[in-house]
Amino acid sequence: MAKKNRNVGVIGIGQTEYSSHKEHQNQAEMVNEAVRYALEDANITLDDIDCVVHGNMELFEMVHQPDMWHALGSGAYGKDQLRITTGGTTGASLVCAADNLVASGMYDVVMAIGLEKLQEGHTTGGITNMADPLWFRHLQTGALTATTATMMMEEFGEDRAKRAAMKYRILMDKHACLNPRAHRRFGLEYDQLEDLMNTSPKLVGELRLIHMCSQSDGACVMIFASEEKAKAMCKNPVWIRDHITVHREETFNNFGLEMPEMTHHYAGRKLFERNGITDPVEYFDVFEMYDPSAWWGLDWLREFLQLKDDEHLKLLEDGEFDLDGKLPVNPSGGVTASNPIGATAMLRPAEAAMQIRGDAGPQQIKKEVKHALASGFGGTLWSVLIMLEKDLDWQEV
Amino acid sequence: MEISYENTKDCKVMTGKMALPNQYFAGRVGSKFIIALRDEHKILGVRCEKCNKVFVPPREYCEKCLSKLDESWVELSNEGVITNYTVVNYNDKHLPRRAPYILALVKVDGADTPFPHIVEGIDVEDVKVGMKVKAVFAEETTNTIRDLDHFEPL
Ligand SMILES: [Zn+2]
């Protein structure tokens, strides 16, 4: 595995509820709400925090230097602070950065803050500017694409692929309905599957409105501490075992001749290899995955988990990604339910850590969760994969 | 290899315009401040008892000690003192006045923090730190901090 100077534990987690709008509070106040929950959860005060890492999407609220604005609520006043904005992966990058800052020995206790108030800005206006002005800016469809749907229908047949994507979507909604903080909780049932397949409005190709993630407001805060401090301050720290970040340039493979290894597949392959994990479905007890749409979520399970052919469809069809299945996926309801973008990729390791602690709430997995996997995703197929552990007992490879 | 910077024939420049429409939710505390300014011509602050500080503009939580402040409103004076200033000497569409005009930090009596606003009724050459000023309210509301139109010398 990647050489770590010292172990790092998650000692506090705080989240707001997620919703389409929050008129009652401004950005700093929303940040403050999650900060207070996290400090309460860790049973510490601001005095214990050495450094704050802050992140949201560039320009989504049309605010320059939001980390400075939010000092009114973030607790960063007089402390070291840095801002990280890596698009959709921001929340996961915050976790990786906080882990690195503590592991390196620079700080003992780091608080990471991810947030978004999507209703205050114009998401697509911001996102479309990532594309090259000469080749793609005037052709691309922002975050809405149907490439994966098309490829899955070609590979597995139209009917099976469409059914699987909608089953995945309904499963996510069932999980979201358990999560009191989730934004969209529709109460979908499996007997609506065919109806939804045919009547949900089409966005691009076979990507339909019901498949797509929400636009949410909300904030998530996680507090990280060195092994020594974590053990002294917290009775059940969750350990960050390892993480990997994989990037790809923005033009995908449009000029290439061969399909390259997908970033998610590469991330999983490398991470599992260096940690000696040969069967991730067997090893992990939960996977909180950044799934921007039902099509992507389903397809990416194959990539991350190093599955072959239709293994991921079979696992889904057999109920193995359910809360009581072999590898529960997104007990929180995932990104199709709640998507406050700068916080979204932090919600994945945060929810995974809560599953390990056993206090995730109504969406808690019934059997013991010892090993958790969490992913972050961002524009042009950036991928972050994080491993969390209940015990400090893993073997160095 | 020689690189020529002079010949730019047929080098295309793509012209763009980023449109980022947005809104800002002021929250309960910020909204109450603007409403008092608009309807009653009053400047409100909040006091942190723990830090013994009165903040203007008000905020829901003290950024130093995280105490909840939204129930500790203080009505402040419409008079105050210039703690610092500058003179804006250029013109642009987003600016509230034609240049030259004075942009000052004004600490109203009873507050511990100054906030920025326009000072008028005095030549830009004559403004000084420590000068006493009073609030002049706008005749028409915009539901913004500009409902306080400017400060002028006492
Ligand atoms: Zn205070």
Coordinates of C-alpha atoms and ligand atoms in Angstrom, one line a residue:
Chain A
M1 CA 0.0 0.0 0.0
A2 CA 0.9 3.7 -0.1
K3 CA 3.4 4.3 2.6
K4 CA 1.7 6.1 5.5
N5 CA 3.7 8.1 8.0
R6 CA 1.1 7.4 10.7
N7 CA -2.5 6.2 11.0
V8 CA -5.4 8.6 10.7
G9 CA -8.9 8.1 12.2
V10 CA -12.2 9.7 11.6
I11 CA -13.4 11.1 15.0
G12 CA -16.4 13.2 14.0
I13 CA -19.1 13.5 11.3
G14 CA -21.7 16.1 10.9
Q15 CA -24.3 16.6 8.1
T16 CA -27.2 18.9 7.4
E17 CA -30.4 17.6 5.9
Y18 CA -30.3 17.8 2.1
S19 CA -33.0 19.7 0.2
S20 CA -33.7 21.6 -2.9
H21 CA -33.6 24.9 -1.1
K22 CA -32.6 26.4 2.2
E23 CA -34.0 29.9 2.4
H24 CA -33.7 30.0 6.2
Q25 CA -29.9 30.1 6.2
N26 CA -27.1 31.6 4.2
Q27 CA -24.0 29.7 3.2
A28 CA -21.9 30.4 6.3
E29 CA -24.9 29.4 8.5
M30 CA -25.4 26.2 6.6
V31 CA -21.7 25.4 7.0
N32 CA -21.9 26.2 10.7
E33 CA -24.8 23.7 11.2
A34 CA -22.7 20.8 9.9
V35 CA -19.6 22.1 11.8
R36 CA -21.5 22.1 15.1
Y37 CA -22.9 18.6 14.5
A38 CA -19.4 17.3 13.8
L39 CA -17.9 18.9 16.9
E40 CA -20.7 17.6 19.0
D41 CA -20.3 14.1 17.4
A42 CA -16.6 14.2 18.2
N43 CA -17.3 15.7 21.6
I44 CA -14.6 18.3 21.1
T45 CA -14.5 22.1 20.6
L46 CA -13.0 24.4 18.0
D47 CA -9.9 24.7 20.2
D48 CA -9.0 21.1 19.3
I49 CA -9.0 21.8 15.5
D50 CA -5.6 22.6 14.0
C51 CA -6.5 23.1 10.4
V52 CA -9.6 23.5 8.2
V53 CA -9.9 22.1 4.7
H54 CA -12.8 23.7 2.8
G55 CA -14.3 22.8 -0.6
N56 CA -17.2 23.3 -3.0
M57 CA -17.7 23.6 -6.7
E58 CA -15.8 26.4 -8.5
L59 CA -18.3 29.3 -9.1
F60 CA -21.5 27.3 -8.5
E61 CA -22.8 29.9 -6.1
M62 CA -21.0 32.6 -8.1
V63 CA -18.9 33.3 -5.0
H64 CA -15.2 34.0 -5.3
Q65 CA -13.2 32.7 -2.3
P66 CA -16.1 31.1 -0.5
D67 CA -13.7 29.7 2.2
M68 CA -13.2 33.3 3.3
W69 CA -16.9 34.1 3.4
H70 CA -17.6 31.0 5.3
A71 CA -15.1 31.8 8.1
L72 CA -18.1 33.4 9.8
G73 CA -19.5 29.9 10.3
S74 CA -16.7 27.4 9.7
G75 CA -14.6 28.0 12.7
A76 CA -11.6 28.7 10.5
Y77 CA -11.0 32.1 12.2
G78 CA -7.4 32.3 13.2
K79 CA -6.6 28.8 12.0
D80 CA -4.7 27.4 9.1
Q81 CA -7.0 26.8 6.2
L82 CA -6.9 25.7 2.6
R83 CA -9.5 25.4 -0.1
I84 CA -9.8 22.5 -2.5
T85 CA -12.0 22.5 -5.5
T86 CA -11.7 19.5 -7.8
G87 CA -15.1 19.5 -9.3
G88 CA -17.4 16.5 -8.4
T89 CA -14.6 14.8 -6.6
T90 CA -14.2 17.8 -4.2
G91 CA -15.6 16.1 -1.2
A92 CA -13.4 13.0 -1.7
S93 CA -10.4 15.2 -2.4
L94 CA -11.0 17.0 0.9
V95 CA -11.0 13.6 2.7
C96 CA -7.7 12.6 0.9
A97 CA -6.1 15.9 1.7
A98 CA -7.2 15.9 5.4
D99 CA -5.9 12.3 5.7
N100 CA -2.6 13.3 4.1
L101 CA -2.3 16.5 6.3
V102 CA -2.7 14.4 9.4
A103 CA -0.6 11.4 8.2
S104 CA 2.3 13.6 7.3
G105 CA 2.5 15.0 10.8
M106 CA 1.8 18.5 9.8
Y107 CA -1.4 18.6 11.9
D108 CA -2.9 16.4 14.6
V109 CA -6.6 17.3 14.0
V110 CA -8.0 18.5 10.7
M111 CA -11.6 19.4 10.0
A112 CA -12.8 19.0 6.4
I113 CA -15.9 20.9 5.2
G114 CA -17.7 20.1 1.9
L115 CA -20.8 22.1 0.9
E116 CA -23.0 23.2 -1.9
K117 CA -26.0 25.5 -2.2
L118 CA -27.0 24.5 -5.7
Q119 CA -30.1 26.5 -5.8
E120 CA -28.1 29.7 -5.5
G121 CA -26.3 29.2 -8.8
H122 CA -26.5 27.7 -12.2
T123 CA -24.9 24.3 -12.3
T124 CA -24.9 23.7 -16.1
G125 CA -23.6 27.2 -16.7
G126 CA -20.6 26.3 -14.6
I127 CA -20.1 22.7 -15.8
T128 CA -20.2 23.4 -19.5
N129 CA -17.1 25.6 -19.2
M130 CA -15.0 22.6 -18.5
A131 CA -15.1 21.7 -22.2
D132 CA -12.6 22.8 -24.8
P133 CA -14.0 25.8 -26.6
L134 CA -12.7 24.8 -30.0
W135 CA -13.9 21.2 -30.0
F136 CA -16.6 20.5 -27.5
R137 CA -18.0 23.4 -25.6
H138 CA -20.8 24.0 -28.1
L139 CA -21.7 20.4 -28.6
Q140 CA -21.5 18.7 -25.2
T141 CA -24.5 18.1 -23.0
G142 CA -23.0 18.9 -19.6
A143 CA -23.4 16.2 -17.0
L144 CA -26.2 14.6 -19.0
T145 CA -24.9 11.8 -21.2
A146 CA -26.3 8.5 -22.6
T147 CA -23.1 6.9 -23.7
T148 CA -23.2 4.3 -20.9
A149 CA -26.9 3.5 -21.5
T150 CA -26.2 2.9 -25.2
M151 CA -23.2 0.7 -24.5
M152 CA -25.1 -1.3 -21.9
M153 CA -28.0 -1.9 -24.2
E154 CA -25.7 -3.0 -26.9
E155 CA -23.9 -5.4 -24.5
F156 CA -26.8 -6.9 -22.6
G157 CA -29.8 -6.3 -24.8
E158 CA -32.2 -3.4 -24.6
D159 CA -34.7 -4.9 -22.3
R160 CA -32.4 -6.4 -19.7
A161 CA -30.2 -3.3 -19.5
K162 CA -33.2 -0.9 -19.1
R163 CA -34.7 -3.2 -16.4
A164 CA -31.5 -3.4 -14.6
A165 CA -30.9 0.4 -14.6
M166 CA -34.4 1.0 -13.3
K167 CA -34.1 -1.7 -10.7
Y168 CA -30.9 0.0 -9.5
R169 CA -32.8 3.3 -9.4
I170 CA -35.7 1.9 -7.4
L171 CA -33.2 0.2 -5.0
M172 CA -31.5 3.6 -4.4
D173 CA -34.8 5.2 -3.7
K174 CA -35.7 2.4 -1.2
H175 CA -32.5 3.1 0.6
A176 CA -33.0 6.9 0.5
C177 CA -36.5 6.4 2.0
L178 CA -34.7 5.0 5.1
N179 CA -32.3 8.0 5.3
P180 CA -33.9 10.9 7.2
R181 CA -31.4 13.4 5.7
A182 CA -31.9 12.3 2.0
H183 CA -33.2 14.9 -0.3
R184 CA -35.4 12.9 -2.7
R185 CA -37.5 10.1 -1.2
F186 CA -40.1 9.1 -3.7
G187 CA -41.3 5.8 -2.3
L188 CA -40.8 3.9 -5.6
E189 CA -41.9 0.3 -5.8
Y190 CA -40.5 -2.5 -8.0
D191 CA -44.0 -3.0 -9.6
Q192 CA -43.6 0.5 -11.1
L193 CA -40.4 -0.6 -13.0
E194 CA -41.9 -1.0 -16.4
D195 CA -44.0 2.1 -16.1
L196 CA -41.0 4.3 -15.2
M197 CA -38.9 2.7 -18.0
N198 CA -41.5 3.9 -20.5
T199 CA -42.9 7.2 -19.1
S200 CA -40.1 9.0 -17.3
P201 CA -39.1 12.0 -19.5
K202 CA -36.1 11.4 -21.7
L203 CA -33.1 13.7 -21.2
V204 CA -30.4 12.4 -23.6
G205 CA -30.9 9.0 -25.3
E206 CA -32.1 6.4 -22.8
L207 CA -31.0 8.6 -19.8
R208 CA -34.4 9.6 -18.3
L209 CA -35.2 12.2 -15.6
I210 CA -35.8 9.5 -13.0
H211 CA -32.3 8.0 -13.6
M212 CA -30.5 11.3 -12.9
C213 CA -29.1 12.7 -9.7
S214 CA -30.8 15.6 -7.8
Q215 CA -29.6 19.2 -7.3
S216 CA -29.4 19.6 -3.5
D217 CA -28.3 22.1 -0.8
G218 CA -26.4 20.9 2.2
A219 CA -23.0 20.5 4.0
C220 CA -21.0 17.6 5.4
V221 CA -18.1 17.9 7.8
M222 CA -15.6 15.2 8.9
I223 CA -12.9 15.5 11.6
F224 CA -9.7 13.5 11.2
A225 CA -7.1 12.8 13.9
S226 CA -3.7 11.1 14.2
E227 CA -3.8 7.6 15.7
E228 CA -2.6 8.8 19.1
K229 CA -5.1 11.7 19.3
A230 CA -7.9 9.6 17.8
K231 CA -7.5 6.9 20.4
A232 CA -7.4 9.5 23.2
M233 CA -10.3 11.6 22.0
C234 CA -12.7 9.1 20.5
K235 CA -14.0 5.7 21.6
N236 CA -14.7 4.4 18.1
P237 CA -12.5 6.1 15.4
V238 CA -12.9 4.8 11.9
W239 CA -9.5 4.3 10.2
I240 CA -8.6 5.6 6.7
R241 CA -6.6 2.7 5.3
D242 CA -5.7 3.9 1.8
H243 CA -7.0 6.0 -1.0
I244 CA -6.3 6.6 -4.7
T245 CA -7.1 9.4 -7.1
V246 CA -7.1 8.8 -10.9
H247 CA -7.6 11.6 -13.5
R248 CA -8.1 11.6 -17.2
E249 CA -7.9 14.6 -19.6
E250 CA -11.1 16.1 -20.6
T251 CA -11.4 14.9 -24.2
F252 CA -12.1 11.3 -23.1
N253 CA -11.2 9.0 -26.0
N254 CA -12.7 11.1 -28.7
F255 CA -9.5 11.2 -30.7
G256 CA -8.3 7.8 -29.7
L257 CA -8.7 4.5 -31.5
E258 CA -8.9 2.1 -28.5
M259 CA -11.1 2.2 -25.4
P260 CA -8.7 2.9 -22.6
E261 CA -9.0 1.3 -19.1
M262 CA -11.6 3.2 -17.3
T263 CA -10.4 5.4 -14.5
H264 CA -12.7 3.6 -12.0
H265 CA -11.4 0.2 -13.1
Y266 CA -7.8 1.5 -12.8
A267 CA -8.5 3.0 -9.3
G268 CA -10.0 -0.3 -8.0
R269 CA -7.3 -2.5 -9.6
K270 CA -4.4 -0.5 -8.2
L271 CA -5.9 0.1 -4.8
F272 CA -6.9 -3.6 -4.3
E273 CA -3.6 -4.8 -5.6
R274 CA -1.5 -2.8 -3.2
N275 CA -3.7 -3.8 -0.3
G276 CA -3.8 -7.5 -1.1
I277 CA -7.5 -7.6 -1.8
T278 CA -8.3 -10.2 -4.4
D279 CA -12.1 -10.4 -4.1
P280 CA -13.5 -6.9 -3.3
V281 CA -17.2 -8.1 -3.3
E282 CA -16.2 -10.7 -0.7
Y283 CA -13.9 -8.4 1.3
F284 CA -16.0 -5.2 1.7
D285 CA -19.2 -5.0 3.8
V286 CA -20.5 -1.8 2.2
F287 CA -19.8 0.3 -0.8
E288 CA -20.9 4.0 -0.8
M289 CA -20.4 4.9 -4.4
Y290 CA -20.8 8.3 -6.2
D291 CA -23.5 7.4 -8.7
P292 CA -24.6 10.5 -10.7
S293 CA -27.2 8.5 -12.6
A294 CA -28.6 5.0 -12.3
W295 CA -26.9 3.9 -15.6
W296 CA -23.5 5.1 -14.4
G297 CA -24.0 3.7 -11.0
L298 CA -24.8 0.2 -12.3
D299 CA -22.0 0.2 -14.9
W300 CA -19.4 1.6 -12.5
L301 CA -20.0 -1.3 -10.0
R302 CA -18.5 -3.6 -12.6
E303 CA -15.5 -1.2 -13.1
F304 CA -14.7 -0.5 -9.4
L305 CA -15.3 -4.1 -8.2
Q306 CA -13.3 -5.6 -11.1
L307 CA -16.3 -7.7 -12.2
K308 CA -16.5 -9.5 -15.5
D309 CA -19.2 -9.5 -18.2
D310 CA -22.7 -9.4 -16.6
E311 CA -21.6 -10.3 -13.0
H312 CA -22.8 -6.8 -11.8
L313 CA -26.2 -7.3 -13.4
K314 CA -26.5 -10.7 -11.8
L315 CA -25.6 -9.4 -8.3
L316 CA -28.2 -6.6 -8.7
E317 CA -30.9 -9.0 -10.0
D318 CA -30.2 -11.4 -7.2
G319 CA -30.5 -8.6 -4.6
E320 CA -26.9 -8.7 -3.5
F321 CA -26.6 -4.9 -3.5
D322 CA -29.6 -4.6 -1.2
L323 CA -29.2 -3.6 2.5
D324 CA -29.2 -7.3 3.5
G325 CA -27.2 -8.5 0.4
K326 CA -23.6 -9.6 0.0
L327 CA -22.3 -6.1 -0.7
P328 CA -24.9 -3.4 0.2
V329 CA -24.5 -0.4 -2.1
N330 CA -25.4 3.1 -1.0
P331 CA -27.5 2.5 2.1
S332 CA -27.7 6.3 2.2
G333 CA -29.6 6.4 -1.1
G334 CA -26.6 7.7 -2.9
V335 CA -26.3 10.6 -5.3
T336 CA -29.5 10.1 -7.2
A337 CA -31.2 10.9 -3.9
S338 CA -29.0 13.7 -2.6
N339 CA -26.4 15.7 -4.5
P340 CA -25.0 18.8 -2.8
I341 CA -22.0 18.5 -5.1
G342 CA -19.1 19.8 -3.1
A343 CA -20.3 17.7 -0.2
T344 CA -21.5 14.7 -2.3
A345 CA -18.2 12.9 -2.6
M346 CA -17.6 13.4 1.2
L347 CA -20.9 11.9 2.0
R348 CA -19.7 8.6 0.6
P349 CA -16.8 8.1 3.1
A350 CA -18.9 9.8 5.9
E351 CA -21.8 7.4 5.4
A352 CA -19.4 4.5 5.1
A353 CA -17.7 5.5 8.4
M354 CA -21.1 5.7 10.1
Q355 CA -21.9 2.2 8.9
I356 CA -18.6 1.0 10.4
R357 CA -19.5 2.8 13.7
G358 CA -22.9 1.2 13.6
D359 CA -24.7 4.5 14.1
A360 CA -25.9 5.2 10.6
G361 CA -29.5 5.3 11.7
P362 CA -32.5 3.7 9.9
Q363 CA -30.2 2.8 7.0
Q364 CA -27.8 0.9 9.2
I365 CA -26.8 -2.5 7.7
K366 CA -27.8 -5.2 10.1
K367 CA -24.7 -7.4 10.1
E368 CA -21.3 -6.0 11.3
V369 CA -19.5 -3.6 9.0
K370 CA -15.7 -3.9 9.3
H371 CA -14.5 -3.0 5.8
A372 CA -15.9 -0.1 3.7
L373 CA -15.3 1.3 0.3
A374 CA -16.2 4.8 -0.8
S375 CA -15.8 6.5 -4.1
G376 CA -15.9 10.1 -5.5
F377 CA -16.5 11.1 -9.1
G378 CA -16.1 14.3 -11.0
G379 CA -16.2 15.8 -14.5
T380 CA -14.3 14.0 -17.2
L381 CA -14.1 10.8 -15.3
W382 CA -12.0 11.7 -12.3
S383 CA -12.1 8.9 -9.8
V384 CA -11.3 8.7 -6.1
L385 CA -11.5 5.5 -4.2
I386 CA -11.2 5.3 -0.4
M387 CA -10.9 2.3 2.0
L388 CA -12.1 2.6 5.6
E389 CA -11.6 0.0 8.3
K390 CA -13.1 -0.7 11.7
D391 CA -9.9 -2.1 13.2
L392 CA -6.2 -1.3 12.8
D393 CA -5.4 -4.8 12.0
W394 CA -4.7 -4.9 8.2
Q395 CA -1.5 -6.5 6.9
E396 CA 1.0 -4.4 5.0
V397 CA 1.5 -5.8 1.4
Chain B
M1 CA 14.3 26.4 -33.7
E2 CA 13.0 29.9 -34.2
I3 CA 9.6 30.8 -32.9
S4 CA 7.8 33.6 -34.6
Y5 CA 5.4 35.7 -32.4
E6 CA 4.6 38.2 -35.2
N7 CA 2.7 36.1 -37.7
T8 CA -0.7 35.3 -36.3
K9 CA -2.5 34.9 -39.6
D10 CA -5.3 32.3 -39.4
C11 CA -4.9 31.8 -35.6
K12 CA -8.4 31.6 -34.3
V13 CA -9.7 33.2 -31.1
M14 CA -12.8 31.7 -29.7
T15 CA -14.9 34.3 -28.0
G16 CA -16.9 33.2 -25.0
K17 CA -19.3 34.7 -22.4
M18 CA -19.9 32.9 -19.1
A19 CA -23.4 33.4 -17.9
L20 CA -23.7 32.5 -14.3
P21 CA -27.1 33.6 -13.0
N22 CA -27.3 33.2 -9.3
Q23 CA -29.3 34.1 -6.2
Y24 CA -28.3 34.4 -2.5
F25 CA -30.3 33.4 0.4
A26 CA -29.6 35.9 3.1
G27 CA -30.8 33.7 6.0
R28 CA -33.0 34.8 8.9
V29 CA -30.3 37.0 10.6
G30 CA -29.3 38.9 7.4
S31 CA -32.9 39.3 6.4
K32 CA -33.8 40.8 9.8
F33 CA -31.0 43.4 9.5
I34 CA -32.1 44.5 6.0
I35 CA -35.8 44.7 7.1
A36 CA -35.0 46.9 10.1
L37 CA -32.8 49.1 7.9
R38 CA -35.6 49.4 5.3
D39 CA -38.7 49.7 7.5
E40 CA -37.4 51.4 10.6
H41 CA -34.1 53.0 9.5
K42 CA -32.4 51.1 12.3
I43 CA -29.0 49.5 12.3
L44 CA -29.0 46.2 14.2
G45 CA -26.1 44.2 15.5
V46 CA -25.7 41.1 17.6
R47 CA -23.7 40.8 20.9
C48 CA -21.5 37.8 21.8
E49 CA -21.6 37.9 25.7
K50 CA -18.7 35.4 25.9
C51 CA -16.4 37.5 23.7
N52 CA -18.0 40.8 24.8
K53 CA -18.2 42.0 21.2
V54 CA -21.0 43.6 19.2
F55 CA -20.9 42.5 15.5
V56 CA -22.3 44.5 12.6
P57 CA -23.3 43.1 10.2
P58 CA -24.9 40.6 12.4
R59 CA -24.3 36.8 12.1
E60 CA -26.0 33.7 13.5
Y61 CA -22.9 32.4 15.3
C62 CA -19.8 34.1 16.8
E63 CA -17.0 33.1 14.5
K64 CA -14.6 33.0 17.4
C65 CA -16.4 31.0 20.0
L66 CA -19.4 29.6 18.0
S67 CA -21.9 31.0 20.5
K68 CA -25.4 31.4 19.1
L69 CA -26.1 35.1 18.6
D70 CA -29.4 35.3 16.8
E71 CA -31.4 36.1 20.0
S72 CA -29.0 38.8 21.2
W73 CA -30.0 41.7 19.0
V74 CA -28.7 45.2 19.8
E75 CA -30.1 48.4 18.3
L76 CA -27.2 50.6 17.4
S77 CA -26.8 54.3 16.8
N78 CA -27.2 55.8 13.3
E79 CA -24.0 57.8 14.0
G80 CA -20.5 56.5 14.1
V81 CA -16.9 57.2 13.2
I82 CA -14.7 56.6 10.1
T83 CA -12.1 54.0 11.1
N84 CA -10.5 54.0 7.6
Y85 CA -11.3 55.0 4.1
T86 CA -10.1 55.1 0.5
V87 CA -11.1 57.2 -2.6
V88 CA -12.4 55.4 -5.7
N89 CA -10.9 57.1 -8.7
Y90 CA -12.1 55.0 -11.6
N91 CA -15.4 54.4 -13.3
D92 CA -17.0 51.1 -14.1
K93 CA -20.5 49.7 -14.6
H94 CA -20.6 47.7 -11.3
L95 CA -19.7 50.7 -9.1
P96 CA -22.4 52.5 -7.1
R97 CA -21.2 56.1 -7.8
R98 CA -19.3 58.1 -10.4
A99 CA -15.7 58.6 -9.4
P100 CA -14.2 60.2 -7.4
Y101 CA -16.1 59.0 -4.3
I102 CA -15.2 58.0 -0.7
L103 CA -15.5 54.4 0.4
A104 CA -15.0 54.2 4.1
L105 CA -15.2 51.8 7.0
V106 CA -17.7 53.1 9.5
K107 CA -18.0 51.9 13.1
V108 CA -21.4 52.9 14.4
D109 CA -21.7 53.8 18.0
G110 CA -22.2 50.7 20.1
A111 CA -20.5 48.3 17.6
D112 CA -17.1 46.7 17.8
T113 CA -16.8 46.0 14.1
P114 CA -16.9 48.6 11.3
F115 CA -18.5 47.9 7.9
P116 CA -17.9 49.5 4.5
H117 CA -20.1 52.2 3.0
I118 CA -20.1 55.3 0.9
V119 CA -19.4 58.8 2.5
E120 CA -20.8 61.9 0.8
G121 CA -21.3 65.5 1.6
I122 CA -17.6 66.2 1.9
D123 CA -14.8 66.8 -0.6
V124 CA -12.7 63.7 -1.1
E125 CA -9.6 65.7 -0.1
D126 CA -11.1 66.4 3.3
V127 CA -12.0 63.0 4.7
K128 CA -10.1 61.9 7.8
V129 CA -9.9 58.8 10.1
G130 CA -11.8 59.6 13.3
M131 CA -14.4 61.8 11.5
K132 CA -17.9 61.6 13.0
V133 CA -20.6 60.6 10.5
K134 CA -24.3 59.9 10.4
A135 CA -26.4 57.5 8.3
V136 CA -28.6 58.9 5.5
F137 CA -31.3 56.5 4.3
A138 CA -32.4 55.9 0.7
E139 CA -35.7 57.4 -0.4
E140 CA -36.5 54.3 -2.4
T141 CA -35.9 50.8 -1.1
T142 CA -33.8 48.2 -3.0
N143 CA -34.0 45.6 -0.1
T144 CA -30.2 45.7 0.1
I145 CA -27.5 47.4 2.3
R146 CA -28.0 50.4 -0.1
D147 CA -31.3 51.1 1.8
L148 CA -28.7 53.0 3.9
D149 CA -27.7 55.3 1.0
H150 CA -24.6 56.8 2.5
F151 CA -23.0 58.4 5.5
E152 CA -22.3 62.1 5.8
P153 CA -20.3 64.2 8.3
L154 CA -22.1 65.3 11.5
Ligands
ZN1 ZN -17.9 34.8 20.8

